[in-house]
C-alpha cells in the first residue's frame, strides 16, 4: 500500500529528477540539432512522477510480467521518456548522445523493439489508448494487479479512435487504467482552440465513464496525489488532465509561440542547461537545510 503522500525529501528528489529529465532532453535534441522540445518539456514532470514514484518496474528486467505498463501515446515526445529510462538504468546514458541518429536505439518516436523499457511503439497519434485498453483487459483476464498508464496529448484527443477506446474502458470499468493528458493547449502549428477545439476534456472523459482529476501538470505533488487517488479508484478508469505549458522549463523554448519541433544550437542548450543545473543545486541545498532542521 502506498503512503498517502510524498515526504518533503521525496518531493525534492522528484524535482531533481524532473530537472535532470529536462537537461538530458535538451542535450539529446541539441546533439541531433532538431527535435520535439515543446511536448517533451510539458510532459517532463508527469514522466518524473511516473518513474520516480508511481510505477512498478525493474530496469534490470524490463519485461518483468508484473510490471506496470506505460503506453506513451504522444510518441513524438520520446526524448523526455528516454531521459527518464536512462537515468533509472534501463540502458546506458551514453545512448542518449545518439538519439534519432542512424543506427540509434532511440528513434525520435518511441519504438518497443529498439528501446528497453518502451512497451509499445507509438507515433501515429490516437492509437495508444486502444492499446492501453487491451493491456488493461489482458491484465484483468490474467489476474495481474498491474496498472496501465497512457500518456496522451490534448491535440491527440482530436482523433476519433481515442473516444472509441474511452467508451470501451468506461463500459468495462477498467479501473486499473490511468490516462494522463498533457493539456498544453497547443498542437503542431498553433492553438487547439483555433484549429479544432477539443473543449472540456474532463467533462468529455467523465461522460465516457472515467473519474477525472484536474491538476497543475508542473506541480509534482499534485500529480503524485492524483495518481495515488486514481489507484484507489476501484469503480472506474481514471484520467488525469495535466494543465501544462508547452516548452515549460526550457529557457529558449518556453516563450516561443511555436516550439513543437524546433532547431536547437549549442549556445541555446548550454544556457538552458545552466539554469536547470542551478535549480538542482538550489534543491540540493534545500534538502540539506531540511536535514539540519530535522536534527
Ligand atoms: C495520426 C497522426 N497525425 C498527425 C501526426 C503529426 N503530429 C505529430 S505531433 C502532432 C501534434 C500533436 O499535438 P498534441 O497531441 O497536443 O501533442 P503535444 O502538443 O503535447 O506535443 C501532430 C499533428 C501524427 N504523429 N499522427
PDB file of C-alpha atoms and ligand atoms in Angstrom:
ATOM      1  CA  UNK A   1       0.000   0.000   0.000  1.00  0.00           C
ATOM      2  CA  UNK A   2       1.396   3.419  -0.916  1.00  0.00           C
ATOM      3  CA  UNK A   3       1.789   6.063   1.775  1.00  0.00           C
ATOM      4  CA  UNK A   4      -0.765   8.890   1.380  1.00  0.00           C
ATOM      5  CA  UNK A   5       1.707  11.457   0.069  1.00  0.00           C
ATOM      6  CA  UNK A   6       5.378  12.189  -0.541  1.00  0.00           C
ATOM      7  CA  UNK A   7       7.689  13.404   2.216  1.00  0.00           C
ATOM      8  CA  UNK A   8       9.491  16.721   1.657  1.00  0.00           C
ATOM      9  CA  UNK A   9      12.726  14.870   0.901  1.00  0.00           C
ATOM     10  CA  UNK A  10      10.979  12.591  -1.631  1.00  0.00           C
ATOM     11  CA  UNK A  11       9.415  15.620  -3.292  1.00  0.00           C
ATOM     12  CA  UNK A  12      12.812  17.299  -3.625  1.00  0.00           C
ATOM     13  CA  UNK A  13      14.232  14.104  -5.141  1.00  0.00           C
ATOM     14  CA  UNK A  14      11.409  14.110  -7.680  1.00  0.00           C
ATOM     15  CA  UNK A  15      12.019  17.771  -8.509  1.00  0.00           C
ATOM     16  CA  UNK A  16      15.685  16.996  -9.116  1.00  0.00           C
ATOM     17  CA  UNK A  17      14.695  14.048 -11.304  1.00  0.00           C
ATOM     18  CA  UNK A  18      12.374  16.281 -13.358  1.00  0.00           C
ATOM     19  CA  UNK A  19      15.170  18.838 -13.855  1.00  0.00           C
ATOM     20  CA  UNK A  20      17.551  16.037 -14.899  1.00  0.00           C
ATOM     21  CA  UNK A  21      14.987  14.801 -17.424  1.00  0.00           C
ATOM     22  CA  UNK A  22      14.804  18.320 -18.890  1.00  0.00           C
ATOM     23  CA  UNK A  23      18.602  18.660 -19.019  1.00  0.00           C
ATOM     24  CA  UNK A  24      19.076  15.358 -20.804  1.00  0.00           C
ATOM     25  CA  UNK A  25      16.209  16.108 -23.186  1.00  0.00           C
ATOM     26  CA  UNK A  26      17.762  19.432 -24.200  1.00  0.00           C
ATOM     27  CA  UNK A  27      21.218  17.871 -24.609  1.00  0.00           C
ATOM     28  CA  UNK A  28      19.803  14.991 -26.660  1.00  0.00           C
ATOM     29  CA  UNK A  29      17.940  17.298 -29.025  1.00  0.00           C
ATOM     30  CA  UNK A  30      20.898  19.699 -29.319  1.00  0.00           C
ATOM     31  CA  UNK A  31      23.162  16.766 -30.260  1.00  0.00           C
ATOM     32  CA  UNK A  32      20.998  15.951 -33.284  1.00  0.00           C
ATOM     33  CA  UNK A  33      20.150  19.631 -33.938  1.00  0.00           C
ATOM     34  CA  UNK A  34      16.354  19.449 -34.022  1.00  0.00           C
ATOM     35  CA  UNK A  35      13.520  17.816 -32.137  1.00  0.00           C
ATOM     36  CA  UNK A  36      10.257  17.892 -30.232  1.00  0.00           C
ATOM     37  CA  UNK A  37      11.191  20.273 -27.450  1.00  0.00           C
ATOM     38  CA  UNK A  38       7.744  21.665 -26.597  1.00  0.00           C
ATOM     39  CA  UNK A  39       5.841  18.461 -25.875  1.00  0.00           C
ATOM     40  CA  UNK A  40       8.828  16.804 -24.174  1.00  0.00           C
ATOM     41  CA  UNK A  41       9.107  19.699 -21.743  1.00  0.00           C
ATOM     42  CA  UNK A  42       5.395  19.883 -20.991  1.00  0.00           C
ATOM     43  CA  UNK A  43       5.241  16.192 -20.049  1.00  0.00           C
ATOM     44  CA  UNK A  44       8.594  16.022 -18.183  1.00  0.00           C
ATOM     45  CA  UNK A  45       7.073  16.486 -14.721  1.00  0.00           C
ATOM     46  CA  UNK A  46       4.466  13.751 -15.222  1.00  0.00           C
ATOM     47  CA  UNK A  47       7.171  11.401 -16.533  1.00  0.00           C
ATOM     48  CA  UNK A  48       9.218  12.186 -13.409  1.00  0.00           C
ATOM     49  CA  UNK A  49       6.310  11.219 -11.148  1.00  0.00           C
ATOM     50  CA  UNK A  50       5.587   8.049 -13.135  1.00  0.00           C
ATOM     51  CA  UNK A  51       9.176   6.758 -12.985  1.00  0.00           C
ATOM     52  CA  UNK A  52      10.140   8.433  -9.709  1.00  0.00           C
ATOM     53  CA  UNK A  53       7.194   7.423  -7.568  1.00  0.00           C
ATOM     54  CA  UNK A  54       4.164   5.844  -9.211  1.00  0.00           C
ATOM     55  CA  UNK A  55       5.162   2.935 -11.402  1.00  0.00           C
ATOM     56  CA  UNK A  56       6.255  -0.580 -10.509  1.00  0.00           C
ATOM     57  CA  UNK A  57       9.153  -1.688 -12.717  1.00  0.00           C
ATOM     58  CA  UNK A  58      12.565  -3.341 -12.719  1.00  0.00           C
ATOM     59  CA  UNK A  59      15.185  -1.763 -15.020  1.00  0.00           C
ATOM     60  CA  UNK A  60      17.227  -4.990 -14.872  1.00  0.00           C
ATOM     61  CA  UNK A  61      14.206  -6.924 -16.088  1.00  0.00           C
ATOM     62  CA  UNK A  62      12.221  -4.582 -18.374  1.00  0.00           C
ATOM     63  CA  UNK A  63       9.852  -7.388 -19.436  1.00  0.00           C
ATOM     64  CA  UNK A  64       9.003  -8.419 -15.849  1.00  0.00           C
ATOM     65  CA  UNK A  65       5.500  -9.822 -16.049  1.00  0.00           C
ATOM     66  CA  UNK A  66       4.190  -7.967 -13.022  1.00  0.00           C
ATOM     67  CA  UNK A  67       5.407  -4.521 -14.127  1.00  0.00           C
ATOM     68  CA  UNK A  68       3.117  -1.576 -14.667  1.00  0.00           C
ATOM     69  CA  UNK A  69       2.987  -0.596 -18.314  1.00  0.00           C
ATOM     70  CA  UNK A  70       3.180   2.810 -19.889  1.00  0.00           C
ATOM     71  CA  UNK A  71       1.715   3.430 -23.304  1.00  0.00           C
ATOM     72  CA  UNK A  72       3.423   6.669 -24.276  1.00  0.00           C
ATOM     73  CA  UNK A  73       0.901   7.548 -26.914  1.00  0.00           C
ATOM     74  CA  UNK A  74       2.334  11.000 -27.735  1.00  0.00           C
ATOM     75  CA  UNK A  75       5.358   9.133 -29.068  1.00  0.00           C
ATOM     76  CA  UNK A  76       6.932  12.230 -30.668  1.00  0.00           C
ATOM     77  CA  UNK A  77       7.910  13.344 -27.142  1.00  0.00           C
ATOM     78  CA  UNK A  78      10.281  10.367 -26.905  1.00  0.00           C
ATOM     79  CA  UNK A  79      13.251  12.378 -25.549  1.00  0.00           C
ATOM     80  CA  UNK A  80      11.621  13.002 -22.145  1.00  0.00           C
ATOM     81  CA  UNK A  81      10.874   9.290 -21.773  1.00  0.00           C
ATOM     82  CA  UNK A  82      14.378   8.271 -22.896  1.00  0.00           C
ATOM     83  CA  UNK A  83      15.911  10.611 -20.328  1.00  0.00           C
ATOM     84  CA  UNK A  84      13.863   9.034 -17.514  1.00  0.00           C
ATOM     85  CA  UNK A  85      14.585   5.467 -18.646  1.00  0.00           C
ATOM     86  CA  UNK A  86      18.325   6.142 -18.920  1.00  0.00           C
ATOM     87  CA  UNK A  87      18.507   7.831 -15.506  1.00  0.00           C
ATOM     88  CA  UNK A  88      16.667   4.863 -13.974  1.00  0.00           C
ATOM     89  CA  UNK A  89      19.116   2.413 -15.566  1.00  0.00           C
ATOM     90  CA  UNK A  90      17.112   0.739 -18.352  1.00  0.00           C
ATOM     91  CA  UNK A  91      20.021   1.399 -20.733  1.00  0.00           C
ATOM     92  CA  UNK A  92      23.363   3.270 -20.670  1.00  0.00           C
ATOM     93  CA  UNK A  93      23.128   7.077 -20.578  1.00  0.00           C
ATOM     94  CA  UNK A  94      25.701   7.054 -23.421  1.00  0.00           C
ATOM     95  CA  UNK A  95      22.865   6.042 -25.758  1.00  0.00           C
ATOM     96  CA  UNK A  96      21.237   9.441 -25.298  1.00  0.00           C
ATOM     97  CA  UNK A  97      24.016  11.126 -27.257  1.00  0.00           C
ATOM     98  CA  UNK A  98      22.882   9.393 -30.443  1.00  0.00           C
ATOM     99  CA  UNK A  99      19.112   9.882 -30.146  1.00  0.00           C
ATOM    100  CA  UNK A 100      17.434   9.948 -33.571  1.00  0.00           C
ATOM    101  CA  UNK A 101      20.680   9.295 -35.441  1.00  0.00           C
ATOM    102  CA  UNK A 102      21.304   6.427 -37.860  1.00  0.00           C
ATOM    103  CA  UNK A 103      21.710   3.109 -36.034  1.00  0.00           C
ATOM    104  CA  UNK A 104      20.479   4.537 -32.729  1.00  0.00           C
ATOM    105  CA  UNK A 105      18.249   2.557 -30.363  1.00  0.00           C
ATOM    106  CA  UNK A 106      16.373   5.770 -29.582  1.00  0.00           C
ATOM    107  CA  UNK A 107      14.363   6.968 -32.575  1.00  0.00           C
ATOM    108  CA  UNK A 108      12.556  10.299 -32.296  1.00  0.00           C
ATOM    109  CA  UNK A 109       9.230   8.443 -31.844  1.00  0.00           C
ATOM    110  CA  UNK A 110       9.289   5.607 -29.317  1.00  0.00           C
ATOM    111  CA  UNK A 111       9.864   2.042 -30.512  1.00  0.00           C
ATOM    112  CA  UNK A 112       9.259  -1.044 -28.375  1.00  0.00           C
ATOM    113  CA  UNK A 113      11.641  -3.335 -30.251  1.00  0.00           C
ATOM    114  CA  UNK A 114      14.579  -0.933 -30.047  1.00  0.00           C
ATOM    115  CA  UNK A 115      14.434   0.537 -26.563  1.00  0.00           C
ATOM    116  CA  UNK A 116      14.436  -1.376 -23.257  1.00  0.00           C
ATOM    117  CA  UNK A 117      11.589  -0.082 -21.095  1.00  0.00           C
ATOM    118  CA  UNK A 118       9.391   1.026 -24.001  1.00  0.00           C
ATOM    119  CA  UNK A 119       6.346  -1.259 -24.032  1.00  0.00           C
ATOM    120  CA  UNK A 120       4.522  -0.022 -27.107  1.00  0.00           C
ATOM    121  CA  UNK A 121       5.681   1.658 -30.329  1.00  0.00           C
ATOM    122  CA  UNK A 122       3.818   4.909 -30.901  1.00  0.00           C
ATOM    123  CA  UNK A 123       3.891   7.988 -33.099  1.00  0.00           C
ATOM    124  CA  UNK A 124       0.707   7.635 -35.064  1.00  0.00           C
ATOM    125  CA  UNK A 125      -1.435   9.685 -32.745  1.00  0.00           C
ATOM    126  CA  UNK A 126      -4.765   8.409 -31.470  1.00  0.00           C
ATOM    127  CA  UNK A 127      -3.893   4.726 -31.217  1.00  0.00           C
ATOM    128  CA  UNK A 128      -2.253   4.431 -27.811  1.00  0.00           C
ATOM    129  CA  UNK A 129      -5.374   4.448 -25.682  1.00  0.00           C
ATOM    130  CA  UNK A 130      -6.750   1.478 -27.641  1.00  0.00           C
ATOM    131  CA  UNK A 131      -3.564  -0.461 -26.895  1.00  0.00           C
ATOM    132  CA  UNK A 132      -3.697   0.564 -23.231  1.00  0.00           C
ATOM    133  CA  UNK A 133      -7.299  -0.640 -23.009  1.00  0.00           C
ATOM    134  CA  UNK A 134      -6.255  -4.004 -24.451  1.00  0.00           C
ATOM    135  CA  UNK A 135      -3.378  -4.309 -21.982  1.00  0.00           C
ATOM    136  CA  UNK A 136      -5.638  -3.435 -19.043  1.00  0.00           C
ATOM    137  CA  UNK A 137      -8.170  -6.023 -20.167  1.00  0.00           C
ATOM    138  CA  UNK A 138      -5.403  -8.640 -20.537  1.00  0.00           C
ATOM    139  CA  UNK A 139      -4.170  -7.885 -17.000  1.00  0.00           C
ATOM    140  CA  UNK A 140      -7.675  -8.406 -15.697  1.00  0.00           C
ATOM    141  CA  UNK A 141      -8.137 -11.701 -17.554  1.00  0.00           C
ATOM    142  CA  UNK A 142      -4.716 -12.946 -16.381  1.00  0.00           C
ATOM    143  CA  UNK A 143      -5.336 -11.844 -12.789  1.00  0.00           C
ATOM    144  CA  UNK A 144      -2.424  -9.362 -12.633  1.00  0.00           C
ATOM    145  CA  UNK A 145      -2.655  -6.406 -10.279  1.00  0.00           C
ATOM    146  CA  UNK A 146      -0.582  -4.133 -12.549  1.00  0.00           C
ATOM    147  CA  UNK A 147      -1.632  -0.663 -13.640  1.00  0.00           C
ATOM    148  CA  UNK A 148      -1.617   0.540 -17.223  1.00  0.00           C
ATOM    149  CA  UNK A 149      -0.774   4.193 -17.777  1.00  0.00           C
ATOM    150  CA  UNK A 150      -1.408   6.007 -21.035  1.00  0.00           C
ATOM    151  CA  UNK A 151       0.166   9.401 -21.741  1.00  0.00           C
ATOM    152  CA  UNK A 152      -1.638  11.370 -24.433  1.00  0.00           C
ATOM    153  CA  UNK A 153      -1.570  14.830 -25.970  1.00  0.00           C
ATOM    154  CA  UNK A 154      -4.545  17.170 -25.937  1.00  0.00           C
ATOM    155  CA  UNK A 155      -4.251  17.593 -29.713  1.00  0.00           C
ATOM    156  CA  UNK A 156      -4.220  13.806 -29.933  1.00  0.00           C
ATOM    157  CA  UNK A 157      -7.708  13.833 -28.404  1.00  0.00           C
ATOM    158  CA  UNK A 158      -8.967  15.208 -31.724  1.00  0.00           C
ATOM    159  CA  UNK A 159      -8.636  11.624 -33.041  1.00  0.00           C
ATOM    160  CA  UNK A 160     -11.902   9.662 -33.111  1.00  0.00           C
ATOM    161  CA  UNK A 161     -10.237   6.391 -32.091  1.00  0.00           C
ATOM    162  CA  UNK A 162      -9.446   7.906 -28.683  1.00  0.00           C
ATOM    163  CA  UNK A 163     -13.150   8.067 -27.901  1.00  0.00           C
ATOM    164  CA  UNK A 164     -13.908   4.541 -29.091  1.00  0.00           C
ATOM    165  CA  UNK A 165     -11.243   3.308 -26.671  1.00  0.00           C
ATOM    166  CA  UNK A 166     -12.513   5.586 -23.880  1.00  0.00           C
ATOM    167  CA  UNK A 167     -16.042   4.225 -24.349  1.00  0.00           C
ATOM    168  CA  UNK A 168     -14.793   0.657 -24.013  1.00  0.00           C
ATOM    169  CA  UNK A 169     -12.735   1.497 -20.903  1.00  0.00           C
ATOM    170  CA  UNK A 170     -15.761   3.107 -19.252  1.00  0.00           C
ATOM    171  CA  UNK A 171     -18.182   0.361 -20.225  1.00  0.00           C
ATOM    172  CA  UNK A 172     -15.849  -2.375 -18.981  1.00  0.00           C
ATOM    173  CA  UNK A 173     -14.835  -0.482 -15.836  1.00  0.00           C
ATOM    174  CA  UNK A 174     -11.092  -0.798 -16.481  1.00  0.00           C
ATOM    175  CA  UNK A 175     -10.244   0.647 -13.090  1.00  0.00           C
ATOM    176  CA  UNK A 176      -6.516  -0.103 -13.386  1.00  0.00           C
ATOM    177  CA  UNK A 177      -6.228   2.148 -16.420  1.00  0.00           C
ATOM    178  CA  UNK A 178      -4.861   5.612 -15.644  1.00  0.00           C
ATOM    179  CA  UNK A 179      -4.739   8.090 -18.523  1.00  0.00           C
ATOM    180  CA  UNK A 180      -2.688  11.278 -18.329  1.00  0.00           C
ATOM    181  CA  UNK A 181      -3.480  14.028 -20.835  1.00  0.00           C
ATOM    182  CA  UNK A 182      -0.783  16.647 -21.444  1.00  0.00           C
ATOM    183  CA  UNK A 183      -3.150  19.588 -21.792  1.00  0.00           C
ATOM    184  CA  UNK A 184      -0.683  22.145 -23.121  1.00  0.00           C
ATOM    185  CA  UNK A 185      -3.341  23.741 -25.317  1.00  0.00           C
ATOM    186  CA  UNK A 186      -1.129  23.613 -28.402  1.00  0.00           C
ATOM    187  CA  UNK A 187      -0.554  21.136 -31.228  1.00  0.00           C
ATOM    188  CA  UNK A 188       1.920  21.166 -34.180  1.00  0.00           C
ATOM    189  CA  UNK A 189       1.189  24.557 -35.571  1.00  0.00           C
ATOM    190  CA  UNK A 190      -0.786  26.556 -33.074  1.00  0.00           C
ATOM    191  CA  UNK A 191      -3.562  26.561 -30.507  1.00  0.00           C
ATOM    192  CA  UNK A 192      -6.091  23.733 -30.407  1.00  0.00           C
ATOM    193  CA  UNK A 193      -8.798  26.291 -29.789  1.00  0.00           C
ATOM    194  CA  UNK A 194      -8.205  27.867 -33.198  1.00  0.00           C
ATOM    195  CA  UNK A 195      -7.574  24.627 -35.135  1.00  0.00           C
ATOM    196  CA  UNK A 196     -10.056  22.092 -33.770  1.00  0.00           C
ATOM    197  CA  UNK A 197     -11.144  22.765 -30.195  1.00  0.00           C
ATOM    198  CA  UNK A 198     -11.412  19.625 -28.041  1.00  0.00           C
ATOM    199  CA  UNK A 199     -13.477  21.568 -25.489  1.00  0.00           C
ATOM    200  CA  UNK A 200     -13.735  20.472 -21.876  1.00  0.00           C
ATOM    201  CA  UNK A 201     -11.715  17.237 -21.856  1.00  0.00           C
ATOM    202  CA  UNK A 202     -12.535  16.491 -18.216  1.00  0.00           C
ATOM    203  CA  UNK A 203     -16.249  16.629 -18.879  1.00  0.00           C
ATOM    204  CA  UNK A 204     -15.902  14.500 -22.010  1.00  0.00           C
ATOM    205  CA  UNK A 205     -13.952  11.736 -20.228  1.00  0.00           C
ATOM    206  CA  UNK A 206     -16.470  11.879 -17.356  1.00  0.00           C
ATOM    207  CA  UNK A 207     -19.275  11.242 -19.832  1.00  0.00           C
ATOM    208  CA  UNK A 208     -17.340   8.209 -21.089  1.00  0.00           C
ATOM    209  CA  UNK A 209     -17.274   6.728 -17.564  1.00  0.00           C
ATOM    210  CA  UNK A 210     -13.951   7.993 -16.202  1.00  0.00           C
ATOM    211  CA  UNK A 211     -13.098   9.515 -12.851  1.00  0.00           C
ATOM    212  CA  UNK A 212     -11.479  12.833 -13.635  1.00  0.00           C
ATOM    213  CA  UNK A 213      -8.631  14.583 -11.818  1.00  0.00           C
ATOM    214  CA  UNK A 214      -7.551  18.028 -12.990  1.00  0.00           C
ATOM    215  CA  UNK A 215      -4.156  19.166 -11.715  1.00  0.00           C
ATOM    216  CA  UNK A 216      -1.320  21.569 -12.399  1.00  0.00           C
ATOM    217  CA  UNK A 217       0.874  19.408 -14.637  1.00  0.00           C
ATOM    218  CA  UNK A 218       4.020  21.096 -13.346  1.00  0.00           C
ATOM    219  CA  UNK A 219       3.239  20.509  -9.670  1.00  0.00           C
ATOM    220  CA  UNK A 220       4.804  17.163  -8.820  1.00  0.00           C
ATOM    221  CA  UNK A 221       2.951  16.782  -5.521  1.00  0.00           C
ATOM    222  CA  UNK A 222      -0.411  17.352  -7.222  1.00  0.00           C
ATOM    223  CA  UNK A 223       0.361  14.818  -9.946  1.00  0.00           C
ATOM    224  CA  UNK A 224       1.527  12.291  -7.370  1.00  0.00           C
ATOM    225  CA  UNK A 225      -1.591  12.694  -5.227  1.00  0.00           C
ATOM    226  CA  UNK A 226      -3.857  12.373  -8.268  1.00  0.00           C
ATOM    227  CA  UNK A 227      -2.175   9.104  -9.280  1.00  0.00           C
ATOM    228  CA  UNK A 228      -2.454   7.736  -5.730  1.00  0.00           C
ATOM    229  CA  UNK A 229      -6.161   8.592  -5.706  1.00  0.00           C
ATOM    230  CA  UNK A 230      -6.643   7.092  -9.150  1.00  0.00           C
ATOM    231  CA  UNK A 231      -5.042   3.863  -7.916  1.00  0.00           C
ATOM    232  CA  UNK A 232      -7.523   3.627  -5.075  1.00  0.00           C
ATOM    233  CA  UNK A 233     -10.373   4.004  -7.510  1.00  0.00           C
ATOM    234  CA  UNK A 234     -11.944   0.581  -7.936  1.00  0.00           C
ATOM    235  CA  UNK A 235     -15.095   1.709  -9.721  1.00  0.00           C
ATOM    236  CA  UNK A 236     -13.901   3.476 -12.857  1.00  0.00           C
ATOM    237  CA  UNK A 237     -10.924   4.101 -15.123  1.00  0.00           C
ATOM    238  CA  UNK A 238      -9.209   7.401 -14.329  1.00  0.00           C
ATOM    239  CA  UNK A 239      -7.967  10.323 -16.330  1.00  0.00           C
ATOM    240  CA  UNK A 240      -5.635  12.999 -15.023  1.00  0.00           C
ATOM    241  CA  UNK A 241      -5.828  16.191 -17.043  1.00  0.00           C
ATOM    242  CA  UNK A 242      -2.473  17.927 -16.666  1.00  0.00           C
ATOM    243  CA  UNK A 243      -2.659  21.685 -17.067  1.00  0.00           C
ATOM    244  CA  UNK A 244       0.729  22.283 -18.723  1.00  0.00           C
ATOM    245  CA  UNK A 245       2.772  24.785 -20.709  1.00  0.00           C
ATOM    246  CA  UNK A 246       4.391  23.669 -23.941  1.00  0.00           C
ATOM    247  CA  UNK A 247       8.159  24.151 -23.573  1.00  0.00           C
ATOM    248  CA  UNK A 248       7.974  24.529 -19.768  1.00  0.00           C
ATOM    249  CA  UNK A 249      11.352  24.829 -18.045  1.00  0.00           C
ATOM    250  CA  UNK A 250      13.426  25.290 -21.202  1.00  0.00           C
ATOM    251  CA  UNK A 251      14.648  28.889 -21.311  1.00  0.00           C
ATOM    252  CA  UNK A 252      14.833  29.280 -25.082  1.00  0.00           C
ATOM    253  CA  UNK A 253      11.558  27.488 -25.836  1.00  0.00           C
ATOM    254  CA  UNK A 254       9.081  28.399 -23.128  1.00  0.00           C
ATOM    255  CA  UNK A 255       8.261  31.840 -24.511  1.00  0.00           C
ATOM    256  CA  UNK A 256       8.291  30.767 -28.172  1.00  0.00           C
ATOM    257  CA  UNK A 257       4.934  30.847 -29.950  1.00  0.00           C
ATOM    258  CA  UNK A 258       5.789  27.648 -31.827  1.00  0.00           C
ATOM    259  CA  UNK A 259       8.173  25.303 -30.034  1.00  0.00           C
ATOM    260  CA  UNK A 260       6.752  21.993 -31.262  1.00  0.00           C
ATOM    261  CA  UNK A 261       9.655  20.659 -33.359  1.00  0.00           C
ATOM    262  CA  UNK A 262      12.495  23.153 -33.412  1.00  0.00           C
ATOM    263  CA  UNK A 263      16.194  23.507 -34.127  1.00  0.00           C
ATOM    264  CA  UNK A 264      18.415  23.785 -31.068  1.00  0.00           C
ATOM    265  CA  UNK A 265      22.004  25.046 -31.189  1.00  0.00           C
ATOM    266  CA  UNK A 266      24.776  24.503 -28.659  1.00  0.00           C
ATOM    267  CA  UNK A 267      24.619  28.028 -27.184  1.00  0.00           C
ATOM    268  CA  UNK A 268      20.886  27.736 -26.523  1.00  0.00           C
ATOM    269  CA  UNK A 269      21.340  24.313 -24.974  1.00  0.00           C
ATOM    270  CA  UNK A 270      24.233  25.374 -22.736  1.00  0.00           C
ATOM    271  CA  UNK A 271      22.294  28.383 -21.420  1.00  0.00           C
ATOM    272  CA  UNK A 272      19.128  26.362 -20.754  1.00  0.00           C
ATOM    273  CA  UNK A 273      21.040  23.552 -19.046  1.00  0.00           C
ATOM    274  CA  UNK A 274      22.882  26.043 -16.828  1.00  0.00           C
ATOM    275  CA  UNK A 275      19.585  27.371 -15.461  1.00  0.00           C
ATOM    276  CA  UNK A 276      18.392  23.838 -14.727  1.00  0.00           C
ATOM    277  CA  UNK A 277      21.679  22.896 -13.065  1.00  0.00           C
ATOM    278  CA  UNK A 278      21.368  25.934 -10.806  1.00  0.00           C
ATOM    279  CA  UNK A 279      17.883  24.724  -9.920  1.00  0.00           C
ATOM    280  CA  UNK A 280      19.283  21.319  -8.983  1.00  0.00           C
ATOM    281  CA  UNK A 281      21.948  22.987  -6.786  1.00  0.00           C
ATOM    282  CA  UNK A 282      19.208  25.005  -5.054  1.00  0.00           C
ATOM    283  CA  UNK A 283      17.150  21.865  -4.495  1.00  0.00           C
ATOM    284  CA  UNK A 284      20.153  20.041  -3.025  1.00  0.00           C
ATOM    285  CA  UNK A 285      20.712  22.999  -0.669  1.00  0.00           C
ATOM    286  CA  UNK A 286      17.054  22.879   0.316  1.00  0.00           C
ATOM    287  CA  UNK A 287      17.352  19.189   1.112  1.00  0.00           C
ATOM    288  CA  UNK A 288      20.478  19.800   3.216  1.00  0.00           C
ATOM    289  CA  UNK A 289      18.692  22.556   5.161  1.00  0.00           C
ATOM    290  CA  UNK A 290      15.743  20.211   5.673  1.00  0.00           C
ATOM    291  CA  UNK A 291      18.071  17.640   7.251  1.00  0.00           C
ATOM    292  CA  UNK A 292      19.571  20.301   9.527  1.00  0.00           C
ATOM    293  CA  UNK A 293      16.078  21.385  10.611  1.00  0.00           C
ATOM    294  CA  UNK A 294      15.048  17.785  11.273  1.00  0.00           C
ATOM    295  CA  UNK A 295      18.097  17.140  13.551  1.00  0.00           C
TER     296      UNK A 295
HETATM  297  C1  LIG B   1      -2.206  10.312 -36.798  1.00  0.00           C
HETATM  298  C2  LIG B   1      -1.190  11.410 -36.759  1.00  0.00           C
HETATM  299  N1  LIG B   1      -1.448  12.573 -37.388  1.00  0.00           N
HETATM  300  C3  LIG B   1      -0.541  13.566 -37.376  1.00  0.00           C
HETATM  301  C4  LIG B   1       0.657  13.408 -36.749  1.00  0.00           C
HETATM  302  C5  LIG B   1       1.686  14.520 -36.775  1.00  0.00           C
HETATM  303  N2  LIG B   1       1.831  15.138 -35.474  1.00  0.00           N
HETATM  304  C6  LIG B   1       2.880  14.888 -34.679  1.00  0.00           C
HETATM  305  S1  LIG B   1       2.826  15.704 -33.241  1.00  0.00           S
HETATM  306  C7  LIG B   1       1.372  16.453 -33.640  1.00  0.00           C
HETATM  307  C8  LIG B   1       0.693  17.415 -32.701  1.00  0.00           C
HETATM  308  C9  LIG B   1       0.146  16.721 -31.528  1.00  0.00           C
HETATM  309  O1  LIG B   1      -0.354  17.621 -30.600  1.00  0.00           O
HETATM  310  P1  LIG B   1      -0.518  17.142 -29.118  1.00  0.00           P
HETATM  311  O2  LIG B   1      -1.170  15.812 -29.097  1.00  0.00           O
HETATM  312  O3  LIG B   1      -1.217  18.223 -28.379  1.00  0.00           O
HETATM  313  O4  LIG B   1       0.970  16.941 -28.656  1.00  0.00           O
HETATM  314  P2  LIG B   1       1.948  17.937 -27.874  1.00  0.00           P
HETATM  315  O5  LIG B   1       1.421  19.334 -28.005  1.00  0.00           O
HETATM  316  O6  LIG B   1       1.913  17.511 -26.452  1.00  0.00           O
HETATM  317  O7  LIG B   1       3.275  17.768 -28.483  1.00  0.00           O
HETATM  318  C10 LIG B   1       0.947  16.035 -34.905  1.00  0.00           C
HETATM  319  C11 LIG B   1      -0.279  16.507 -35.569  1.00  0.00           C
HETATM  320  C12 LIG B   1       0.898  12.170 -36.109  1.00  0.00           C
HETATM  321  N3  LIG B   1       2.042  11.929 -35.458  1.00  0.00           N
HETATM  322  N4  LIG B   1      -0.041  11.201 -36.108  1.00  0.00           N
END
